[in-house]
Amino acid sequence: MAKALVTGGSGGIGLEIAKVLSERGYEVCIVSRNEERLRKAAESIANCSFIAMDLSSGKNCIELYKRVRNIDVLVNNAGFGAWGYFVSSELKNELNMIDLDVKALHILTKLYLRDFVIKDKGYILNVASLAAFGSGPLMAAYYAAKSYVYKLTTAINEELRIRKSNVKISVLCPGPVDTGFNARAGVKFSIKPLSDKYVASYAVDKLFKGSMTIIPGKTAKITALLSHIAPERLMLRVCYLIQKNKGK
Ligand SMILES: NC(=O)c1ccc[n+]([C@@H]2O[C@H](COP(=O)([O-])OP(=O)(O)OC[C@H]3O[C@@H](n4cnc5c(N)ncnc54)[C@H](OP(=O)(O)O)[C@@H]3O)[C@@H](O)[C@H]2O)c1
């Protein structure tokens, strides 16, 4: 049976991706911090195991790689956001976010990619955000972190294409999705969110089709396009107003 590893698989987008992969015949291992939540999530998915681990520790990421080998699909989904003016937002929380959203994803991508390249098969789905396409006043570090995920993934995608590899790597860039994300970031929705179920099944479909950048929903696609063509100053102002509206 083919195997998939999903980080942040106990809730939100990760849990729904784990369900979709299980429905498609994968044995799934989900990883996040809260053991009780993981147990409940694993019970709701066929052929699912779990590992309770804080992936903001680089040491834990390497430990995870040693414990879970021979996978066919890696989903780097665990992540969170932080809201607030950069000058006053909490440094410890932001560094923890960078450790999870950037460092953990970087470590796991590299370690599993090396195995995939040797086998010349495997899929990696890195979860970024629409935030990857711009700068985000009031969520400055989160937007920068997701931009790192986007740029890292698309560069690796090109390296794989050049070496005619059968390994596929994609980056998922959703707009607002109805999950536990907002509660942790301390914000509320200013735009109608997509469901985590829809985003998960769309993302898995596109991953297996070999799409490089996956943007679920029409509104998100239009926003991504605008962020590429509109003047940067204008986008910064619009983004500030959206984020200001989201703050509690
Ligand atoms: N929701 C949105 O609007 C949205 C939009 C664009 C992108 N995204 C991205 O989508 C991804 C999933 O977010 P979500 O919306 O599904 O949020 P969520 O409902 O809060 O789920 C986050 C998952 O990550 C796990 N997690 C958090 N910190 C962790 C850590 N230190 N180590 C291991 N696991 C950890 C959580 O479980 P524990 O708390 O038990 O560890 C949970 O399983 C994130 O990368 C996020 O940036 C979300």
mmCIF file of C-alpha atoms and ligand atoms in Angstrom:
data_model
loop_
_atom_site.group_PDB
_atom_site.id
_atom_site.type_symbol
_atom_site.label_atom_id
_atom_site.label_comp_id
_atom_site.label_asym_id
_atom_site.label_seq_id
_atom_site.Cartn_x
_atom_site.Cartn_y
_atom_site.Cartn_z
ATOM 1 C CA MET A 1 0.000 0.000 0.000
ATOM 2 C CA ALA A 2 1.353 3.454 -0.909
ATOM 3 C CA LYS A 3 2.084 5.731 2.056
ATOM 4 C CA ALA A 4 1.458 9.423 2.721
ATOM 5 C CA LEU A 5 2.697 11.694 5.506
ATOM 6 C CA VAL A 6 0.604 14.776 6.351
ATOM 7 C CA THR A 7 1.896 17.360 8.829
ATOM 8 C CA GLY A 8 -0.762 19.293 10.712
ATOM 9 C CA GLY A 9 -3.137 16.449 9.903
ATOM 10 C CA SER A 10 -5.257 16.655 13.070
ATOM 11 C CA GLY A 11 -7.505 19.490 11.859
ATOM 12 C CA GLY A 12 -8.414 21.931 9.111
ATOM 13 C CA ILE A 13 -6.908 21.540 5.640
ATOM 14 C CA GLY A 14 -4.437 18.821 6.727
ATOM 15 C CA LEU A 15 -7.137 16.562 8.160
ATOM 16 C CA GLU A 16 -9.214 16.880 4.985
ATOM 17 C CA ILE A 17 -6.169 16.156 2.787
ATOM 18 C CA ALA A 18 -5.444 13.066 4.914
ATOM 19 C CA LYS A 19 -9.056 11.890 4.378
ATOM 20 C CA VAL A 20 -8.844 12.414 0.600
ATOM 21 C CA LEU A 21 -5.543 10.505 0.395
ATOM 22 C CA SER A 22 -6.983 7.653 2.483
ATOM 23 C CA GLU A 23 -10.046 7.496 0.189
ATOM 24 C CA ARG A 24 -7.613 7.194 -2.733
ATOM 25 C CA GLY A 25 -6.014 4.115 -1.182
ATOM 26 C CA TYR A 26 -3.096 5.584 0.762
ATOM 27 C CA GLU A 27 -1.988 4.510 4.206
ATOM 28 C CA VAL A 28 -1.710 7.877 5.959
ATOM 29 C CA CYS A 29 0.408 9.060 8.882
ATOM 30 C CA ILE A 30 -0.672 12.368 10.432
ATOM 31 C CA VAL A 31 1.546 14.515 12.658
ATOM 32 C CA SER A 32 0.777 17.420 14.979
ATOM 33 C CA ARG A 33 1.202 18.354 18.655
ATOM 34 C CA ASN A 34 -2.026 17.449 20.446
ATOM 35 C CA GLU A 35 -2.209 13.670 20.950
ATOM 36 C CA GLU A 36 -5.917 13.536 21.851
ATOM 37 C CA ARG A 37 -6.922 15.494 18.726
ATOM 38 C CA LEU A 38 -4.655 13.280 16.622
ATOM 39 C CA ARG A 39 -6.179 10.087 18.056
ATOM 40 C CA LYS A 40 -9.720 11.306 17.257
ATOM 41 C CA ALA A 41 -8.674 12.386 13.755
ATOM 42 C CA ALA A 42 -6.916 9.067 13.063
ATOM 43 C CA GLU A 43 -10.033 7.148 14.189
ATOM 44 C CA SER A 44 -12.058 8.992 11.536
ATOM 45 C CA ILE A 45 -9.701 7.928 8.693
ATOM 46 C CA ALA A 46 -9.161 4.416 7.282
ATOM 47 C CA ASN A 47 -5.566 3.085 7.506
ATOM 48 C CA CYS A 48 -4.343 6.041 9.508
ATOM 49 C CA SER A 49 -1.602 6.220 12.140
ATOM 50 C CA PHE A 50 -0.374 9.283 14.040
ATOM 51 C CA ILE A 51 2.697 10.767 15.676
ATOM 52 C CA ALA A 52 2.431 13.538 18.274
ATOM 53 C CA MET A 53 5.314 15.906 17.704
ATOM 54 C CA ASP A 54 6.091 19.619 17.741
ATOM 55 C CA LEU A 55 7.559 20.274 14.298
ATOM 56 C CA SER A 56 8.776 23.759 15.186
ATOM 57 C CA SER A 57 11.824 21.887 16.507
ATOM 58 C CA GLY A 58 14.303 21.032 13.751
ATOM 59 C CA LYS A 59 15.494 18.066 15.813
ATOM 60 C CA ASN A 60 11.937 16.679 15.829
ATOM 61 C CA CYS A 61 11.688 17.056 12.036
ATOM 62 C CA ILE A 62 14.818 14.932 11.604
ATOM 63 C CA GLU A 63 13.452 12.429 14.152
ATOM 64 C CA LEU A 64 10.182 12.254 12.169
ATOM 65 C CA TYR A 65 12.110 11.522 8.980
ATOM 66 C CA LYS A 66 13.984 8.697 10.729
ATOM 67 C CA ARG A 67 10.718 7.201 12.048
ATOM 68 C CA VAL A 68 8.649 7.469 8.861
ATOM 69 C CA ARG A 69 10.471 6.194 5.763
ATOM 70 C CA ASN A 70 9.422 4.864 2.350
ATOM 71 C CA ILE A 71 6.591 7.286 1.808
ATOM 72 C CA ASP A 72 5.134 8.172 -1.588
ATOM 73 C CA VAL A 73 3.453 11.480 -0.733
ATOM 74 C CA LEU A 74 4.592 14.231 1.645
ATOM 75 C CA VAL A 75 2.193 17.031 2.572
ATOM 76 C CA ASN A 76 3.910 19.891 4.421
ATOM 77 C CA ASN A 77 0.772 21.521 5.772
ATOM 78 C CA ALA A 78 1.413 22.363 9.461
ATOM 79 C CA GLY A 79 1.557 26.111 9.880
ATOM 80 C CA PHE A 80 0.023 29.121 11.572
ATOM 81 C CA GLY A 81 -0.188 32.889 11.205
ATOM 82 C CA ALA A 82 0.360 35.836 13.509
ATOM 83 C CA TRP A 83 -1.417 39.201 13.326
ATOM 84 C CA GLY A 84 -0.226 42.587 14.579
ATOM 85 C CA TYR A 85 1.972 45.595 13.892
ATOM 86 C CA PHE A 86 5.526 44.293 13.389
ATOM 87 C CA VAL A 87 6.946 46.809 15.836
ATOM 88 C CA SER A 88 4.837 45.480 18.714
ATOM 89 C CA SER A 89 4.014 41.841 17.800
ATOM 90 C CA GLU A 90 5.594 39.167 19.984
ATOM 91 C CA LEU A 91 9.054 38.076 18.802
ATOM 92 C CA LYS A 92 8.875 34.602 20.404
ATOM 93 C CA ASN A 93 5.607 33.754 18.640
ATOM 94 C CA GLU A 94 6.931 34.957 15.263
ATOM 95 C CA LEU A 95 10.171 32.993 15.579
ATOM 96 C CA ASN A 96 8.123 29.906 16.463
ATOM 97 C CA MET A 97 6.004 30.541 13.351
ATOM 98 C CA ILE A 98 9.116 30.827 11.166
ATOM 99 C CA ASP A 99 10.445 27.587 12.723
ATOM 100 C CA LEU A 100 7.235 25.775 11.731
ATOM 101 C CA ASP A 101 6.108 27.480 8.505
ATOM 102 C CA VAL A 102 9.609 27.796 7.011
ATOM 103 C CA LYS A 103 12.247 25.683 8.780
ATOM 104 C CA ALA A 104 10.237 22.487 9.300
ATOM 105 C CA LEU A 105 8.925 22.580 5.725
ATOM 106 C CA HIS A 106 12.450 23.187 4.415
ATOM 107 C CA ILE A 107 13.953 20.265 6.391
ATOM 108 C CA LEU A 108 11.218 17.757 5.512
ATOM 109 C CA THR A 109 11.170 18.779 1.837
ATOM 110 C CA LYS A 110 14.930 18.260 1.531
ATOM 111 C CA LEU A 111 15.097 14.919 3.382
ATOM 112 C CA TYR A 112 12.170 13.249 1.636
ATOM 113 C CA LEU A 113 13.010 14.788 -1.763
ATOM 114 C CA ARG A 114 16.421 13.078 -1.667
ATOM 115 C CA ASP A 115 14.678 9.679 -1.264
ATOM 116 C CA PHE A 116 12.112 10.502 -3.945
ATOM 117 C CA VAL A 117 14.830 11.509 -6.425
ATOM 118 C CA ILE A 118 16.700 8.211 -5.843
ATOM 119 C CA LYS A 119 13.453 6.254 -6.493
ATOM 120 C CA ASP A 120 12.467 8.706 -9.257
ATOM 121 C CA LYS A 121 8.942 8.843 -7.867
ATOM 122 C CA GLY A 122 6.950 10.678 -5.219
ATOM 123 C CA TYR A 123 4.806 13.757 -4.642
ATOM 124 C CA ILE A 124 5.365 16.738 -2.346
ATOM 125 C CA LEU A 125 2.612 19.250 -1.588
ATOM 126 C CA ASN A 126 3.821 22.366 0.249
ATOM 127 C CA VAL A 127 1.082 24.500 1.737
ATOM 128 C CA ALA A 128 1.745 28.224 1.268
ATOM 129 C CA SER A 129 -1.080 30.760 0.919
ATOM 130 C CA LEU A 130 -2.314 33.573 -1.330
ATOM 131 C CA ALA A 131 -0.192 35.596 1.106
ATOM 132 C CA ALA A 132 2.838 34.239 -0.774
ATOM 133 C CA PHE A 133 2.174 36.658 -3.653
ATOM 134 C CA GLY A 134 2.519 39.926 -1.759
ATOM 135 C CA SER A 135 3.747 41.761 1.295
ATOM 136 C CA GLY A 136 1.325 41.775 4.206
ATOM 137 C CA PRO A 137 1.209 44.765 6.507
ATOM 138 C CA LEU A 138 -0.145 43.563 9.897
ATOM 139 C CA MET A 139 0.864 39.981 9.036
ATOM 140 C CA ALA A 140 4.347 40.847 7.771
ATOM 141 C CA ALA A 141 6.217 37.759 8.984
ATOM 142 C CA TYR A 142 3.439 35.338 7.891
ATOM 143 C CA TYR A 143 3.360 36.739 4.330
ATOM 144 C CA ALA A 144 7.166 36.615 4.173
ATOM 145 C CA ALA A 145 7.186 33.021 5.456
ATOM 146 C CA LYS A 146 4.629 31.894 2.860
ATOM 147 C CA SER A 147 6.541 33.718 0.146
ATOM 148 C CA TYR A 148 9.568 31.608 1.136
ATOM 149 C CA VAL A 149 7.470 28.434 0.782
ATOM 150 C CA TYR A 150 6.254 29.519 -2.661
ATOM 151 C CA LYS A 151 9.680 30.489 -3.986
ATOM 152 C CA LEU A 152 11.428 27.421 -2.558
ATOM 153 C CA THR A 153 8.833 25.070 -4.056
ATOM 154 C CA THR A 154 8.667 26.617 -7.523
ATOM 155 C CA ALA A 155 12.485 26.657 -7.763
ATOM 156 C CA ILE A 156 12.660 22.949 -6.817
ATOM 157 C CA ASN A 157 9.890 22.249 -9.353
ATOM 158 C CA GLU A 158 12.079 23.743 -12.095
ATOM 159 C CA GLU A 159 15.165 21.801 -10.931
ATOM 160 C CA LEU A 160 13.122 18.575 -11.153
ATOM 161 C CA ARG A 161 11.779 19.486 -14.593
ATOM 162 C CA ILE A 162 15.291 20.154 -15.906
ATOM 163 C CA ARG A 163 16.537 16.762 -14.721
ATOM 164 C CA LYS A 164 13.437 15.129 -16.287
ATOM 165 C CA SER A 165 12.504 13.703 -12.896
ATOM 166 C CA ASN A 166 9.237 11.899 -12.312
ATOM 167 C CA VAL A 167 9.090 13.421 -8.822
ATOM 168 C CA LYS A 168 6.404 16.121 -8.566
ATOM 169 C CA ILE A 169 6.353 19.096 -6.199
ATOM 170 C CA SER A 170 3.450 21.544 -5.918
ATOM 171 C CA VAL A 171 2.606 24.571 -3.840
ATOM 172 C CA LEU A 172 -0.923 25.148 -2.542
ATOM 173 C CA CYS A 173 -1.905 28.824 -2.273
ATOM 174 C CA PRO A 174 -5.404 29.149 -0.810
ATOM 175 C CA GLY A 175 -7.189 32.338 0.173
ATOM 176 C CA PRO A 176 -9.310 32.230 3.352
ATOM 177 C CA VAL A 177 -10.374 28.701 4.393
ATOM 178 C CA ASP A 178 -12.745 27.891 7.246
ATOM 179 C CA THR A 179 -10.442 26.160 9.796
ATOM 180 C CA GLY A 180 -8.882 26.796 13.189
ATOM 181 C CA PHE A 181 -6.325 29.121 11.514
ATOM 182 C CA ASN A 182 -8.038 32.416 12.383
ATOM 183 C CA ALA A 183 -8.455 31.614 16.068
ATOM 184 C CA ARG A 184 -4.720 30.967 16.413
ATOM 185 C CA ALA A 185 -3.768 34.038 14.357
ATOM 186 C CA GLY A 186 -6.180 36.190 16.387
ATOM 187 C CA VAL A 187 -8.207 37.399 13.388
ATOM 188 C CA LYS A 188 -11.686 37.057 11.896
ATOM 189 C CA PHE A 189 -12.694 36.593 8.240
ATOM 190 C CA SER A 190 -13.242 39.688 6.111
ATOM 191 C CA ILE A 191 -13.911 37.613 2.948
ATOM 192 C CA LYS A 192 -16.159 34.531 2.662
ATOM 193 C CA PRO A 193 -13.945 31.469 3.241
ATOM 194 C CA LEU A 194 -13.799 28.259 1.202
ATOM 195 C CA SER A 195 -14.442 24.942 2.963
ATOM 196 C CA ASP A 196 -11.423 22.846 3.983
ATOM 197 C CA LYS A 197 -13.062 19.834 2.241
ATOM 198 C CA TYR A 198 -13.213 21.633 -1.103
ATOM 199 C CA VAL A 199 -9.647 22.953 -0.821
ATOM 200 C CA ALA A 200 -8.314 19.484 0.101
ATOM 201 C CA SER A 201 -9.925 17.572 -2.761
ATOM 202 C CA TYR A 202 -9.018 20.301 -5.285
ATOM 203 C CA ALA A 203 -5.404 20.311 -4.041
ATOM 204 C CA VAL A 204 -4.977 16.518 -4.178
ATOM 205 C CA ASP A 205 -6.457 16.387 -7.713
ATOM 206 C CA LYS A 206 -4.049 19.070 -8.931
ATOM 207 C CA LEU A 207 -1.081 17.527 -7.091
ATOM 208 C CA PHE A 208 -1.544 14.203 -8.915
ATOM 209 C CA LYS A 209 -1.967 16.072 -12.219
ATOM 210 C CA GLY A 210 1.477 17.632 -11.625
ATOM 211 C CA SER A 211 0.352 21.279 -11.319
ATOM 212 C CA MET A 212 3.091 23.510 -9.917
ATOM 213 C CA THR A 213 0.936 26.233 -8.312
ATOM 214 C CA ILE A 214 -2.490 25.290 -6.955
ATOM 215 C CA ILE A 215 -4.960 28.115 -6.267
ATOM 216 C CA PRO A 216 -8.430 26.919 -5.217
ATOM 217 C CA GLY A 217 -11.468 29.118 -5.997
ATOM 218 C CA LYS A 218 -12.230 31.896 -8.499
ATOM 219 C CA THR A 219 -11.743 34.803 -6.066
ATOM 220 C CA ALA A 220 -8.308 33.546 -5.058
ATOM 221 C CA LYS A 221 -7.293 33.093 -8.722
ATOM 222 C CA ILE A 222 -8.328 36.690 -9.519
ATOM 223 C CA THR A 223 -6.518 38.004 -6.406
ATOM 224 C CA ALA A 224 -3.352 36.129 -7.417
ATOM 225 C CA LEU A 225 -3.531 37.619 -10.908
ATOM 226 C CA LEU A 226 -4.074 41.153 -9.536
ATOM 227 C CA SER A 227 -1.143 40.805 -7.171
ATOM 228 C CA HIS A 228 1.086 40.132 -10.189
ATOM 229 C CA ILE A 229 -0.124 43.061 -12.295
ATOM 230 C CA ALA A 230 -1.239 45.814 -9.884
ATOM 231 C CA PRO A 231 1.266 48.406 -8.619
ATOM 232 C CA GLU A 232 2.990 47.235 -5.432
ATOM 233 C CA ARG A 233 2.067 50.391 -3.446
ATOM 234 C CA LEU A 234 -1.616 49.884 -4.294
ATOM 235 C CA MET A 235 -1.510 46.209 -3.249
ATOM 236 C CA LEU A 236 0.191 47.161 0.045
ATOM 237 C CA ARG A 237 -2.587 49.638 0.844
ATOM 238 C CA VAL A 238 -5.374 47.230 -0.095
ATOM 239 C CA CYS A 239 -3.732 44.459 1.919
ATOM 240 C CA TYR A 240 -3.338 46.744 4.949
ATOM 241 C CA LEU A 241 -7.060 47.618 4.848
ATOM 242 C CA ILE A 242 -8.060 43.935 4.523
ATOM 243 C CA GLN A 243 -5.806 42.878 7.388
ATOM 244 C CA LYS A 244 -6.898 45.824 9.570
ATOM 245 C CA ASN A 245 -10.483 44.718 9.082
ATOM 246 C CA LYS A 246 -9.544 41.171 10.157
ATOM 247 C CA GLY A 247 -7.986 42.172 13.486
ATOM 248 C CA LYS A 248 -10.213 41.630 16.515
HETATM 249 N N1 LIG B 1 -7.179 28.684 6.939
HETATM 250 C C1 LIG B 1 -6.754 29.588 6.064
HETATM 251 O O1 LIG B 1 -7.433 30.600 5.815
HETATM 252 C C2 LIG B 1 -5.457 29.375 5.318
HETATM 253 C C3 LIG B 1 -5.223 30.120 4.147
HETATM 254 C C4 LIG B 1 -4.030 29.941 3.460
HETATM 255 C C5 LIG B 1 -3.101 29.035 3.925
HETATM 256 N N2 LIG B 1 -3.338 28.326 5.061
HETATM 257 C C6 LIG B 1 -2.291 27.391 5.515
HETATM 258 O O2 LIG B 1 -2.854 26.102 5.605
HETATM 259 C C7 LIG B 1 -2.111 25.311 6.531
HETATM 260 C C8 LIG B 1 -3.072 24.576 7.463
HETATM 261 O O3 LIG B 1 -3.767 25.543 8.229
HETATM 262 P P1 LIG B 1 -5.293 25.370 8.665
HETATM 263 O O4 LIG B 1 -6.007 26.541 8.118
HETATM 264 O O5 LIG B 1 -5.800 24.015 8.373
HETATM 265 O O6 LIG B 1 -5.109 25.632 10.234
HETATM 266 P P2 LIG B 1 -5.527 24.765 11.522
HETATM 267 O O7 LIG B 1 -6.946 24.334 11.435
HETATM 268 O O8 LIG B 1 -5.096 25.647 12.674
HETATM 269 O O9 LIG B 1 -4.585 23.475 11.449
HETATM 270 C C9 LIG B 1 -3.214 23.544 11.708
HETATM 271 C C10 LIG B 1 -2.661 22.139 11.922
HETATM 272 O O10 LIG B 1 -1.250 22.255 12.185
HETATM 273 C C11 LIG B 1 -0.954 21.624 13.440
HETATM 274 N N3 LIG B 1 0.157 22.331 14.082
HETATM 275 C C12 LIG B 1 0.178 23.593 14.549
HETATM 276 N N4 LIG B 1 1.360 23.876 15.124
HETATM 277 C C13 LIG B 1 2.120 22.738 14.999
HETATM 278 C C14 LIG B 1 3.445 22.379 15.392
HETATM 279 N N5 LIG B 1 4.235 23.249 16.046
HETATM 280 N N6 LIG B 1 3.899 21.133 15.110
HETATM 281 C C15 LIG B 1 3.110 20.245 14.469
HETATM 282 N N7 LIG B 1 1.851 20.520 14.061
HETATM 283 C C16 LIG B 1 1.363 21.751 14.327
HETATM 284 C C17 LIG B 1 -2.266 21.736 14.225
HETATM 285 O O11 LIG B 1 -2.374 20.777 15.273
HETATM 286 P P3 LIG B 1 -1.834 21.070 16.790
HETATM 287 O O12 LIG B 1 -2.310 22.448 17.140
HETATM 288 O O13 LIG B 1 -2.404 19.984 17.636
HETATM 289 O O14 LIG B 1 -0.347 20.965 16.700
HETATM 290 C C18 LIG B 1 -3.267 21.428 13.116
HETATM 291 O O15 LIG B 1 -3.306 20.043 12.876
HETATM 292 C C19 LIG B 1 -1.161 26.280 7.234
HETATM 293 O O16 LIG B 1 0.128 26.143 6.699
HETATM 294 C C20 LIG B 1 -1.732 27.654 6.902
HETATM 295 O O17 LIG B 1 -0.758 28.668 6.901
HETATM 296 C C21 LIG B 1 -4.493 28.479 5.765
#
